mmCIF file of C-alpha atoms in Angstrom:
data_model
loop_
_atom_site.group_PDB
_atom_site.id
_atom_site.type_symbol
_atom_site.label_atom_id
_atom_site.label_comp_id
_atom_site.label_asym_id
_atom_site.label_seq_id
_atom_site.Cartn_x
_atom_site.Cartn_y
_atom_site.Cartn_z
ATOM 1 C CA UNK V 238 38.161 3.780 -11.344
ATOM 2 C CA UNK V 239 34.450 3.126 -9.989
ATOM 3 C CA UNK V 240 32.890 4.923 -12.723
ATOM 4 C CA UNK V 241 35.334 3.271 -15.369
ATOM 5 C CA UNK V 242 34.278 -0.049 -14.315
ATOM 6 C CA UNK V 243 30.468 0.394 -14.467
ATOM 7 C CA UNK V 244 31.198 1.993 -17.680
ATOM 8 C CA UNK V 245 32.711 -1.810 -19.018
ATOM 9 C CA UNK V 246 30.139 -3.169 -17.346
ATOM 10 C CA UNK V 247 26.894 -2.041 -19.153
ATOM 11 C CA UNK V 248 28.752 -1.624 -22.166
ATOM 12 C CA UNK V 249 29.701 -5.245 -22.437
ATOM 13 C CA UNK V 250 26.009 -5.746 -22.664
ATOM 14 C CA UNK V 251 25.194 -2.821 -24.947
ATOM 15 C CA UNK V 252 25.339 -3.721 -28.152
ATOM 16 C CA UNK V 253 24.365 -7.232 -29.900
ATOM 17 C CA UNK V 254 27.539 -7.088 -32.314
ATOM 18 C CA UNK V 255 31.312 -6.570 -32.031
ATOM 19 C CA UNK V 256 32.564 -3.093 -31.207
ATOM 20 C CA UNK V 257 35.303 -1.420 -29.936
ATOM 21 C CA UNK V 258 35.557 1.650 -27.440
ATOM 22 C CA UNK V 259 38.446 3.772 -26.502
ATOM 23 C CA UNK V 260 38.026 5.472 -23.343
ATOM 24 C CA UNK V 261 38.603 9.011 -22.230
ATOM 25 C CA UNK V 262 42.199 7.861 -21.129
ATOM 26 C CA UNK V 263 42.857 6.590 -24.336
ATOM 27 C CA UNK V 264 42.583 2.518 -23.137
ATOM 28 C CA UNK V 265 40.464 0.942 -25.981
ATOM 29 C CA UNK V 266 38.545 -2.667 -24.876
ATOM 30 C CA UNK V 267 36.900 -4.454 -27.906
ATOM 31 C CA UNK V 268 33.627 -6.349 -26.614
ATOM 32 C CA UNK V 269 32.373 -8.853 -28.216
ATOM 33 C CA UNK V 270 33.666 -11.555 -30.595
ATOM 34 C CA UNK V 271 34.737 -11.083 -34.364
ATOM 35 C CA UNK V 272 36.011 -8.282 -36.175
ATOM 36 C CA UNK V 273 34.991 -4.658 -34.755
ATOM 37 C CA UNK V 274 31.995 -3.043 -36.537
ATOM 38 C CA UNK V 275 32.484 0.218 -35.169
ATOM 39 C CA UNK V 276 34.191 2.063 -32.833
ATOM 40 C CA UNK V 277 33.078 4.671 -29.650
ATOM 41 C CA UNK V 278 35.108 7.462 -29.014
ATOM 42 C CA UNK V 279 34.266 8.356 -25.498
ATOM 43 C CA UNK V 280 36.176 11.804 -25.240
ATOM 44 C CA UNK V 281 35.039 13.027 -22.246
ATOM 45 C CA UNK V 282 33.844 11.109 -18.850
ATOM 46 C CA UNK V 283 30.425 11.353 -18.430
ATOM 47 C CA UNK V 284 28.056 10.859 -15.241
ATOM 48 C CA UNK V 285 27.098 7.814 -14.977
ATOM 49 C CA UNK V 286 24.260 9.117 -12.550
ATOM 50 C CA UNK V 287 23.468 10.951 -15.474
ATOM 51 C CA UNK V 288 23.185 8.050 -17.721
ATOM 52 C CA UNK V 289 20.978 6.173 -15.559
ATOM 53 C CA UNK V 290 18.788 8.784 -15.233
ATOM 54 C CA UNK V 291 18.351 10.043 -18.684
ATOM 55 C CA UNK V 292 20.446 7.674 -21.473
ATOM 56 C CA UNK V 293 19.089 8.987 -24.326
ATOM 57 C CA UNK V 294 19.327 12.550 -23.600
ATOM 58 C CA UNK V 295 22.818 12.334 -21.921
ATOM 59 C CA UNK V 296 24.314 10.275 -24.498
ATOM 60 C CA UNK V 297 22.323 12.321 -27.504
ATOM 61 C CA UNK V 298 23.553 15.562 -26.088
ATOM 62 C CA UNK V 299 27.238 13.827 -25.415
ATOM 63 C CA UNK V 300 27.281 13.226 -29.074
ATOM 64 C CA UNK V 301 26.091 16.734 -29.811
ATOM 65 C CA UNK V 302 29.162 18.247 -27.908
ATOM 66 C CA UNK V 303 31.821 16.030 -29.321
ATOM 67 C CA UNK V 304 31.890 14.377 -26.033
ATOM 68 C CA UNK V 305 31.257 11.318 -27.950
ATOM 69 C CA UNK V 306 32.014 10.258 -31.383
ATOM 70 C CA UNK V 307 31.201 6.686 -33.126
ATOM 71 C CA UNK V 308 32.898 5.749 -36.089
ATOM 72 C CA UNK V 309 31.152 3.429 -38.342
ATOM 73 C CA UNK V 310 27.224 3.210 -38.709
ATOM 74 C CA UNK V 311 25.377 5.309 -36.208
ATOM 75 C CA UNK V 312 22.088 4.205 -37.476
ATOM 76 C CA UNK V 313 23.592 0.263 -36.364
ATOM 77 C CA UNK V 314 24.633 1.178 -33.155
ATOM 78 C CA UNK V 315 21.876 3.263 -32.269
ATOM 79 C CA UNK V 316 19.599 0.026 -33.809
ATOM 80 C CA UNK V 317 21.686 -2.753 -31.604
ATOM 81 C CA UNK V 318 21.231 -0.437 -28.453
ATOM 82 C CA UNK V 319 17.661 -0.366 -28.795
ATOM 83 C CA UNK V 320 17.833 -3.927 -29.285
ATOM 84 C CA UNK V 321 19.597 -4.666 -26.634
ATOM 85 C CA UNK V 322 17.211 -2.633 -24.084
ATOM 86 C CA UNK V 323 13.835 -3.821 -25.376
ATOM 87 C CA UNK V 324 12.998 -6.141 -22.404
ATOM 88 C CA UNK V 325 13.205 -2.807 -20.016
ATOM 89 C CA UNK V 326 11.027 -1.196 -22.294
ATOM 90 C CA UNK V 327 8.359 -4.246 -22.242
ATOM 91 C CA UNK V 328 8.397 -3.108 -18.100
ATOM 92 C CA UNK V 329 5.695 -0.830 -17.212
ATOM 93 C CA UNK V 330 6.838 -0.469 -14.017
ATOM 94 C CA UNK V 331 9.170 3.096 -15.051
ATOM 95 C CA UNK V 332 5.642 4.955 -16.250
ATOM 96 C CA UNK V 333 4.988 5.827 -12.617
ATOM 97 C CA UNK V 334 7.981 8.068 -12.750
ATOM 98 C CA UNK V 335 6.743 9.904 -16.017
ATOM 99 C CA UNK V 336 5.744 13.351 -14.874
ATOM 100 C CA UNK V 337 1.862 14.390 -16.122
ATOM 101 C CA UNK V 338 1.926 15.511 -19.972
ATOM 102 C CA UNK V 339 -0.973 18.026 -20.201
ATOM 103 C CA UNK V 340 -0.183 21.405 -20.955
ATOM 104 C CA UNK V 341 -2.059 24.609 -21.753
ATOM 105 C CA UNK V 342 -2.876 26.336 -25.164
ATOM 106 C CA UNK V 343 -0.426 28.975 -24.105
ATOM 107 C CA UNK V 344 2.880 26.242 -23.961
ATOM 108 C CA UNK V 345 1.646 24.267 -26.952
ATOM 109 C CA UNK V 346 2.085 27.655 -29.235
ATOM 110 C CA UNK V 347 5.085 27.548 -27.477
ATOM 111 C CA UNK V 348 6.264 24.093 -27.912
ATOM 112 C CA UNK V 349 4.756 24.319 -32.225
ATOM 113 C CA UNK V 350 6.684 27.498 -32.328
ATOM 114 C CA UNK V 351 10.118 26.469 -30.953
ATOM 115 C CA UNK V 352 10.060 23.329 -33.379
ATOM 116 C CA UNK V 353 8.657 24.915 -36.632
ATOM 117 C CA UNK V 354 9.029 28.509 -36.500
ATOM 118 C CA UNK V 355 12.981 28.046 -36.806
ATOM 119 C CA UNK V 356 12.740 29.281 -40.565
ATOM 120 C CA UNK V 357 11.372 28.053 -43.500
ATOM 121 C CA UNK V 358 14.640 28.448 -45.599
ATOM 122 C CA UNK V 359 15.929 25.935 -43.014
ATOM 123 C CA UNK V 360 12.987 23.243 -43.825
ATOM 124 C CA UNK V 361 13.310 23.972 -47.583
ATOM 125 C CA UNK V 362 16.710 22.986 -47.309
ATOM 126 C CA UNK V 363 16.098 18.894 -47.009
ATOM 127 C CA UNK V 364 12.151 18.654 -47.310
ATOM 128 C CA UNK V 365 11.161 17.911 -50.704
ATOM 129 C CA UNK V 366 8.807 20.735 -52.845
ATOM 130 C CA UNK V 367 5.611 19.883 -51.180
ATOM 131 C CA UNK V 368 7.359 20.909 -47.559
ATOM 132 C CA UNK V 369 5.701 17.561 -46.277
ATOM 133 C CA UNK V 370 7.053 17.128 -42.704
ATOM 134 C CA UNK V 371 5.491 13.606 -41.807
ATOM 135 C CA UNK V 372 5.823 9.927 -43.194
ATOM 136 C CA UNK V 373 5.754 9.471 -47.374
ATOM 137 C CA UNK V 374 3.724 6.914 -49.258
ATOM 138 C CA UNK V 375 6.139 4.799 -51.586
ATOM 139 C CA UNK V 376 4.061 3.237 -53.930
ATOM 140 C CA UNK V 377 7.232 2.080 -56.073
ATOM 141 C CA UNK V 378 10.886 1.703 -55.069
ATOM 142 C CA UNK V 379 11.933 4.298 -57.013
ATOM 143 C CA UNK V 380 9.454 7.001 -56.063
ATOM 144 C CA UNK V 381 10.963 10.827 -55.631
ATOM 145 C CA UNK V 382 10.256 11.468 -51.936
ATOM 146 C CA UNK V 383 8.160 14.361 -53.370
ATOM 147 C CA UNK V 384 6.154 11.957 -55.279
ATOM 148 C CA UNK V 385 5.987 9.830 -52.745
ATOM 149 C CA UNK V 386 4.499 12.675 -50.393
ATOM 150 C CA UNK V 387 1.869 13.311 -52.982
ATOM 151 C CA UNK V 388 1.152 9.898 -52.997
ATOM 152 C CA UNK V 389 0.750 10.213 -49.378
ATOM 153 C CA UNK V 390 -1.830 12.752 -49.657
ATOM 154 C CA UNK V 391 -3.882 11.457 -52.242
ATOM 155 C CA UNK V 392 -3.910 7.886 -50.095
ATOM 156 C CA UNK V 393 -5.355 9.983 -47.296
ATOM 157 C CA UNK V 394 -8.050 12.029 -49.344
ATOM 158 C CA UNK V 395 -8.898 8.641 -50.948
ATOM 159 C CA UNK V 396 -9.807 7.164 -47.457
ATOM 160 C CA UNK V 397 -12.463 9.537 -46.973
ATOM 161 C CA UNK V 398 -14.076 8.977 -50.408
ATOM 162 C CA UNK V 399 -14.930 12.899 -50.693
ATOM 163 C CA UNK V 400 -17.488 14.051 -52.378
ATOM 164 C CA UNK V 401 -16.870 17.583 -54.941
ATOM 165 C CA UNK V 402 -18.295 20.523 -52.623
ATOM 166 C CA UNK V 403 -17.690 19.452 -49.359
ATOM 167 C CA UNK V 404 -15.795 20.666 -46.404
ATOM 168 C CA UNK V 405 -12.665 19.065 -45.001
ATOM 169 C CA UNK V 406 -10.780 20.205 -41.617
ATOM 170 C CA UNK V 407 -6.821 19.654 -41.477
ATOM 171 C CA UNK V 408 -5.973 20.148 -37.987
ATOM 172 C CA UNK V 409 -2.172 20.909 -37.702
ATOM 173 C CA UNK V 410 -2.138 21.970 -41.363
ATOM 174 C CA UNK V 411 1.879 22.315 -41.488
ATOM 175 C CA UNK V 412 3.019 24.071 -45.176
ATOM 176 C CA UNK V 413 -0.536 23.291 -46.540
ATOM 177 C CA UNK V 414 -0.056 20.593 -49.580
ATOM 178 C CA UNK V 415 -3.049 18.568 -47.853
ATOM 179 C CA UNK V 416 -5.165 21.225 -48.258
ATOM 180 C CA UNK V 417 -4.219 22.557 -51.789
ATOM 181 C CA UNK V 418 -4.529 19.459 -53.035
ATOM 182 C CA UNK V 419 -8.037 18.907 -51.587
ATOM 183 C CA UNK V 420 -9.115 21.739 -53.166
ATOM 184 C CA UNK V 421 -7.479 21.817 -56.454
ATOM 185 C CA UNK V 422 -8.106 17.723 -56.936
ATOM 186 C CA UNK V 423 -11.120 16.940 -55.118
ATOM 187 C CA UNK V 424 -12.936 20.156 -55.172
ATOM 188 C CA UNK V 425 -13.385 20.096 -51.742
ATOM 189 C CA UNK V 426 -13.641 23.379 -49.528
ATOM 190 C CA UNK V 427 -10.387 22.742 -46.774
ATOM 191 C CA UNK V 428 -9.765 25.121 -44.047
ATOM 192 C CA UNK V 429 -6.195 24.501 -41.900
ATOM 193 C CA UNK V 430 -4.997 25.102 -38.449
ATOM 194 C CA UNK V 431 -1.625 25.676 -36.968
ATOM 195 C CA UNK V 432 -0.271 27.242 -34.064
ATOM 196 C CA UNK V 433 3.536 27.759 -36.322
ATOM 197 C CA UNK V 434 2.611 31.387 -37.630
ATOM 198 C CA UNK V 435 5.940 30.130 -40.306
ATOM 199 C CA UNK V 436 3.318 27.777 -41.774
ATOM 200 C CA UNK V 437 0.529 30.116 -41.369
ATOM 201 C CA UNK V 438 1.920 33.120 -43.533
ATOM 202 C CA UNK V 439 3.820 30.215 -46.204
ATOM 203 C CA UNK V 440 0.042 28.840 -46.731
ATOM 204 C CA UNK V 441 -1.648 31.919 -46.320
ATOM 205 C CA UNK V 442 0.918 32.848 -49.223
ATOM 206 C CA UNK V 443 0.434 29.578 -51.101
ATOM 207 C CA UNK V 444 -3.441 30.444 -51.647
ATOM 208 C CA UNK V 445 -3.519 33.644 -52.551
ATOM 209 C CA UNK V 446 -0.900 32.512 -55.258
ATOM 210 C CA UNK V 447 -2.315 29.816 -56.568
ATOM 211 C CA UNK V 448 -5.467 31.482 -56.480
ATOM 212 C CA UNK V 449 -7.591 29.024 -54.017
ATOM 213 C CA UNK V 450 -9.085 32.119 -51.668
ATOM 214 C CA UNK V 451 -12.696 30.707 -52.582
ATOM 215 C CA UNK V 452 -11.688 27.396 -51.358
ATOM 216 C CA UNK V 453 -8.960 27.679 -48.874
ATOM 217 C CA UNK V 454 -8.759 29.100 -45.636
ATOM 218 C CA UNK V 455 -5.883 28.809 -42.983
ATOM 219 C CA UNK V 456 -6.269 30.150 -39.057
ATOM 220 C CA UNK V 457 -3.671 30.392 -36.574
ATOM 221 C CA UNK V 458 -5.661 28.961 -33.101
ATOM 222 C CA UNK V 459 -5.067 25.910 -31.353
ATOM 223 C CA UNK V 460 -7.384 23.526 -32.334
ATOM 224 C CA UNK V 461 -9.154 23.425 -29.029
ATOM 225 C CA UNK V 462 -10.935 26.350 -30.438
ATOM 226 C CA UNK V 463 -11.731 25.569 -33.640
ATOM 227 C CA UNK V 464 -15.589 25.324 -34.138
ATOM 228 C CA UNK V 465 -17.627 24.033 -36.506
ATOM 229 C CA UNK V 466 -18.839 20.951 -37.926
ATOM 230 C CA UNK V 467 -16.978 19.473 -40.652
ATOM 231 C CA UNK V 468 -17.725 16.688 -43.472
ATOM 232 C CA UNK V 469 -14.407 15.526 -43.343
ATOM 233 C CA UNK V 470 -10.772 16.009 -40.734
ATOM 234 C CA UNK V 471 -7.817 14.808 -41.380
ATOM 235 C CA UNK V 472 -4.950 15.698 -38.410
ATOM 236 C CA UNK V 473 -1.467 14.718 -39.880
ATOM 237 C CA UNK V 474 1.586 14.037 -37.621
ATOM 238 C CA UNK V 475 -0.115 16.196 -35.118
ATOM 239 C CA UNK V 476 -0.861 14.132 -32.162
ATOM 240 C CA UNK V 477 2.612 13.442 -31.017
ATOM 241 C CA UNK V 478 2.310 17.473 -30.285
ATOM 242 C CA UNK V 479 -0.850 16.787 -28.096
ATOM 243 C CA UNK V 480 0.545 15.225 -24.827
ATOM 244 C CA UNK V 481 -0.139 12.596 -22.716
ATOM 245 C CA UNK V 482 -3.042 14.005 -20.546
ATOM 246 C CA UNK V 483 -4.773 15.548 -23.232
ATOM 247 C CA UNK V 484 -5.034 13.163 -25.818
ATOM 248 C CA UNK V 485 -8.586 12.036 -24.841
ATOM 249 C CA UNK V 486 -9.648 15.493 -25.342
ATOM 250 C CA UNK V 487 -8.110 15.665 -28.792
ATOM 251 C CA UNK V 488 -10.281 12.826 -30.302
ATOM 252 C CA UNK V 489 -13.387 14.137 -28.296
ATOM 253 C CA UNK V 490 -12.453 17.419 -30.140
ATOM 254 C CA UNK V 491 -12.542 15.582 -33.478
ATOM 255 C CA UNK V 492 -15.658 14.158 -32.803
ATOM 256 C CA UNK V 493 -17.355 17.368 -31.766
ATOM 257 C CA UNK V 494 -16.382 18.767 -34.625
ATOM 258 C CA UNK V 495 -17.518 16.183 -37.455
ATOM 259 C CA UNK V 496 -20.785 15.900 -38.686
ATOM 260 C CA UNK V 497 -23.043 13.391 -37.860
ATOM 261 C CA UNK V 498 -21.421 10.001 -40.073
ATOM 262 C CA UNK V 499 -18.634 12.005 -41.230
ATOM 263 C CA UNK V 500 -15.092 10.601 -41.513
ATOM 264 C CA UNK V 501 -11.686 11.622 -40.178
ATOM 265 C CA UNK V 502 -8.516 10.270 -40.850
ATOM 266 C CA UNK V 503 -5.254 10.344 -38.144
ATOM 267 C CA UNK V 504 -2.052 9.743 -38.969
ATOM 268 C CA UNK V 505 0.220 10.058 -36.797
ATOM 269 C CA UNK V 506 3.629 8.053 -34.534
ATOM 270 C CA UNK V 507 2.390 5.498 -32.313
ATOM 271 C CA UNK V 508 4.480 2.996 -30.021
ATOM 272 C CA UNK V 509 3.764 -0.812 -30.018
ATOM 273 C CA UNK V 510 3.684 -0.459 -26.308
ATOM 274 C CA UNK V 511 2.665 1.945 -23.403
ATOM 275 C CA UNK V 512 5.423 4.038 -23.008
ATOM 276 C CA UNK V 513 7.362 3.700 -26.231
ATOM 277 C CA UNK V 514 7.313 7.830 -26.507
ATOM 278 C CA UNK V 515 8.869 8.572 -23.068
ATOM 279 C CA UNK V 516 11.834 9.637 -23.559
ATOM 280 C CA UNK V 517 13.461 12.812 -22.825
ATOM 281 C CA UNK V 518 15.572 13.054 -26.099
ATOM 282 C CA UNK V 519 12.596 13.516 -28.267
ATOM 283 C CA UNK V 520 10.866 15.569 -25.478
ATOM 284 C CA UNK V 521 13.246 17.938 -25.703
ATOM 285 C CA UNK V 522 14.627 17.896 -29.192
ATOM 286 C CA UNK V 523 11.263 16.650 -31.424
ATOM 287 C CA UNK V 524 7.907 16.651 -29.516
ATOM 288 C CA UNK V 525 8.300 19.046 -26.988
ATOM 289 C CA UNK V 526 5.742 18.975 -24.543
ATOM 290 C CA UNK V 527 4.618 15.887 -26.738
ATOM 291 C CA UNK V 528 4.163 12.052 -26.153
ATOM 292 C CA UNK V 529 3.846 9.378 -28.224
ATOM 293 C CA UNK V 530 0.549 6.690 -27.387
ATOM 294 C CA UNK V 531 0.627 3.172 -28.244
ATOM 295 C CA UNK V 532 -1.636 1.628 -30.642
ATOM 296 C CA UNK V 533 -4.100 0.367 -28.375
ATOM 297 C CA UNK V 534 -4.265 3.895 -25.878
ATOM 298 C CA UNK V 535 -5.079 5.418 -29.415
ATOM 299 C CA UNK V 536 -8.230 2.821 -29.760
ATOM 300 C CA UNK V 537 -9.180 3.010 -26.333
ATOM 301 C CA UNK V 538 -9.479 7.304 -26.881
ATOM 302 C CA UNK V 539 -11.108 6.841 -30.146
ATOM 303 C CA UNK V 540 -13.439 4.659 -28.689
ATOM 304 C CA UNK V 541 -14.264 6.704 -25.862
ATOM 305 C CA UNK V 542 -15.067 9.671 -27.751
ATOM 306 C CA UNK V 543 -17.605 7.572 -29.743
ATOM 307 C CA UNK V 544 -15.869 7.302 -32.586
ATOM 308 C CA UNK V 545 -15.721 4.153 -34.677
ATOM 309 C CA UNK V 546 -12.524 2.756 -36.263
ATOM 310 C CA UNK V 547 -12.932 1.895 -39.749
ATOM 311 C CA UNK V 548 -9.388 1.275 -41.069
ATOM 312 C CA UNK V 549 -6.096 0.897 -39.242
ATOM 313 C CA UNK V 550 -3.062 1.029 -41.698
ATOM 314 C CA UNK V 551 0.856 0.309 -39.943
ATOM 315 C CA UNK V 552 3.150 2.420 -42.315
ATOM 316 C CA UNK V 553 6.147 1.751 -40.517
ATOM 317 C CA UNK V 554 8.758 0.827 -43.562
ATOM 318 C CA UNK V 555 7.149 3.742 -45.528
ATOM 319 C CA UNK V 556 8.669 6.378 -42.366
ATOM 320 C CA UNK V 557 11.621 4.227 -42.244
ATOM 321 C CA UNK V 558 12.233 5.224 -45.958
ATOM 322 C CA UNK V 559 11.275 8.463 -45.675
ATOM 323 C CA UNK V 560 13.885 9.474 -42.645
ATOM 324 C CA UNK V 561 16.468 7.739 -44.783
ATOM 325 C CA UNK V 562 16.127 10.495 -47.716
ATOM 326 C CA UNK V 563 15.838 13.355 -45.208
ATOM 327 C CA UNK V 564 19.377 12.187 -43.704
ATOM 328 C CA UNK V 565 20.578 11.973 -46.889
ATOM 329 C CA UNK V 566 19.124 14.982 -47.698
ATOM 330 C CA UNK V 567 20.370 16.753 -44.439
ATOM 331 C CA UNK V 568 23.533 16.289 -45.077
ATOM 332 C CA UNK V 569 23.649 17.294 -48.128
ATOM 333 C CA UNK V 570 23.300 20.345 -46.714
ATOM 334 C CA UNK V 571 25.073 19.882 -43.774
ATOM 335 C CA UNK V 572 27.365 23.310 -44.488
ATOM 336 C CA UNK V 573 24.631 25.824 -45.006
ATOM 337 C CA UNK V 574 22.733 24.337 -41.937
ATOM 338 C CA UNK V 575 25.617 24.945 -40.017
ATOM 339 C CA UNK V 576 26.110 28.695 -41.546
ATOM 340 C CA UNK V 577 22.455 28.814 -40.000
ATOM 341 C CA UNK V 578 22.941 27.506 -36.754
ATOM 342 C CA UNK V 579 25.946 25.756 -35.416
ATOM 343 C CA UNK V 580 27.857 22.208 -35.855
ATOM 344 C CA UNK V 581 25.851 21.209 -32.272
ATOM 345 C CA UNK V 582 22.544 21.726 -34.485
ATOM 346 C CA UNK V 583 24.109 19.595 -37.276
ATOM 347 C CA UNK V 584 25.207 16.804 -34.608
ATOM 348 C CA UNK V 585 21.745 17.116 -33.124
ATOM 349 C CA UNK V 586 19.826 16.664 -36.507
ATOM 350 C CA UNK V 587 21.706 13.615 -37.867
ATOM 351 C CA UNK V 588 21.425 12.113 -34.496
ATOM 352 C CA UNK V 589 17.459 12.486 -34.501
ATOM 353 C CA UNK V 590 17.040 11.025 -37.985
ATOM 354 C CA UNK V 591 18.900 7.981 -37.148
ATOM 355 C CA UNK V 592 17.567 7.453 -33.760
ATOM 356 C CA UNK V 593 13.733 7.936 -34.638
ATOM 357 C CA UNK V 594 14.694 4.725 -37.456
ATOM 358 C CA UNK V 595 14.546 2.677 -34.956
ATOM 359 C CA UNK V 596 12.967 4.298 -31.320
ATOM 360 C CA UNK V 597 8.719 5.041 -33.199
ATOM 361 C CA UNK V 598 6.758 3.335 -35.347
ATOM 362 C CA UNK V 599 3.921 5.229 -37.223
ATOM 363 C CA UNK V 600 0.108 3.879 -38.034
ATOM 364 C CA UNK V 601 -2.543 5.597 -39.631
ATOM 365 C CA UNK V 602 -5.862 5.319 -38.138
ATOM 366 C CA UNK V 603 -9.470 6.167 -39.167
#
């Protein structure tokens, strides 16, 4: 009865629009006023310990299991929740319980691999053609997510005003458009990293058959030991891989390896705040072994690793579009994904689209 009533309590404050839950014992209790706008199925009675500890885990993993099923919009229930718990996240006082975020090249192959290496087929499945995994570029409304992707790339090259013959470095390379279209369109000389040996033999693939091998190379290292000195980098949705702890490094990295009034271009999630990436749902499910900075940690690395900011670009309702088509896309899909894997991995992959809508926010920096 303890638990039940802590349960009414925090819910009654959860959510900034009507909605109506029905409890494991099958009481229902509508809270607030008007018309219902959805309804939570709480099937089984979870800890509230747990909860407290870990919400977004608990409650992702609850909805995972079928512990937990909401009826109506997900993406507006997940977006009133966040809402509604803003002002804690505006405290800084919960960072001193965040556990350190560095890690070693050895458990960031491991974290790359256990996100990306699940099979391409699976990816090819609700990416578009390109196999872009990061935020489009919608010039126009009605842009194809794969133009839109292309437009992405092309918006990034176009940054670095690149000159024909020169070389470019794409740190976290992923299926390789960046760097085929670098070559084929701006006659530049790209060479990739990636520690997902999925993406390495798909681009490795890619060049020999659209014949780039005198332009193209791809390496399978962690970019901590990439040498060199490049006249251009571009590192796309790569950071969020990086960690906490070891972000400072990672610009330093990018520094050492430009040449002397070269240009590099990140683009990557970022957080309004300090702290908007802890969380242990995307830990564990999306970044693992990962953190998202805020804007102004990002400028305070960049800065420190003498590099000057040039152009800072918020993309924020471009991502919002683009995870949009990928839920649509995913399920789409949703039965051969679950011939792959299982209905927990379908649960678990509609959940992440809609929560990431409305838990990052994504710049571009240069």
């Amino acid at each position: 009865m303890f638990e039940k009533t802590v349960y009414k309590k925090l819910l009654s404050h959860a959510f900034d629009f009507p909605v109506t839950v029905k409890y494991w014992d099958g009481q229902s209790e509508t809270y607030g006023d008007g018309t219902p706008q959805a309804e939570i199925d709480i099937n089984k009675e979870l800890s509230m310990a747990q909860i407290a500890k870990h919400a977004t885990l608990t409650l992702g993993e609850a909805y995972m299991d079928g512990d937990i099923d909401i009826k109506g919009s997900i993406q507006q229930v997940v977006a009133s929740a966040y809402r509604q718990t803003t002002s804690f996240m505006h405290d800084k006082s919960f960072l001193k319980f965040i556990p350190k975020q560095g890690h070693s090249e050895k458990e960031n192959k491991q974290d790359i691999q256990s996100h990306y290496d699940i099979g391409n087929d699976f990816y090819k499945l609700w990416l578009d053609p390109t196999l872009t995994y990061s935020c489009a570029y919608f010039k126009n409304d009605n842009d194809t997510l794969e133009q839109a992707q292309l437009n992405k790339v092309h918006h990034i090259l176009n940054k670095l005003m690149p000159e024909r013959g020169k070389t470019l470095l794409d740190i976290g390379s992923g299926w390789g458009t960046l760097l085929y279209v670098a070559a084929e369109e701006y006659g530049l000389h790209a060479t990739g990293v990636t520690l997902s040996e999925e993406q390495y033999n798909y681009t490795k693939n890619q060049i020999q058959k659209r014949g780039l091998a005198d332009l193209v190379d791809v390496r399978l290292e962690d970019y901590r030991e990439t040498t060199g000195q490049y006249d251009y980098i571009t590192s796309v949705g790569m950071f969020e891989h990086v960690g906490k702890d070891n972000l400072p490094g990672y610009f330093e990295k990018v520094n050492e390896l430009l040449k002397p009034g070269a240009r590099a271009l990140i683009h990557g999630i970022t957080g309004q705040h300090i702290g908007a990436g802890v969380d242990p749902w995307l830990t564990k499910y999306i970044f693992p072994g990962g953190y998202i900075p805020s804007v102004s940690k990002n400028l305070d690395y960049m800065i420190e690793a003498n590099l000057q900011l040039d152009d800072l670009e918020p993309l924020r309702r471009h991502y919002q579009k683009t995870l949009e088509i990928w839920d649509h896309n995913f399920n789409a899909v949703r039965d051969q994904v679950r011939e792959m894997f299982d209905e927990r991995f379908c649960e678990c992959g509609i959940y992440t689209c809609r929560q990431l809508r409305h838990h990052l926010k994504l710049a571009t920096l240069m």
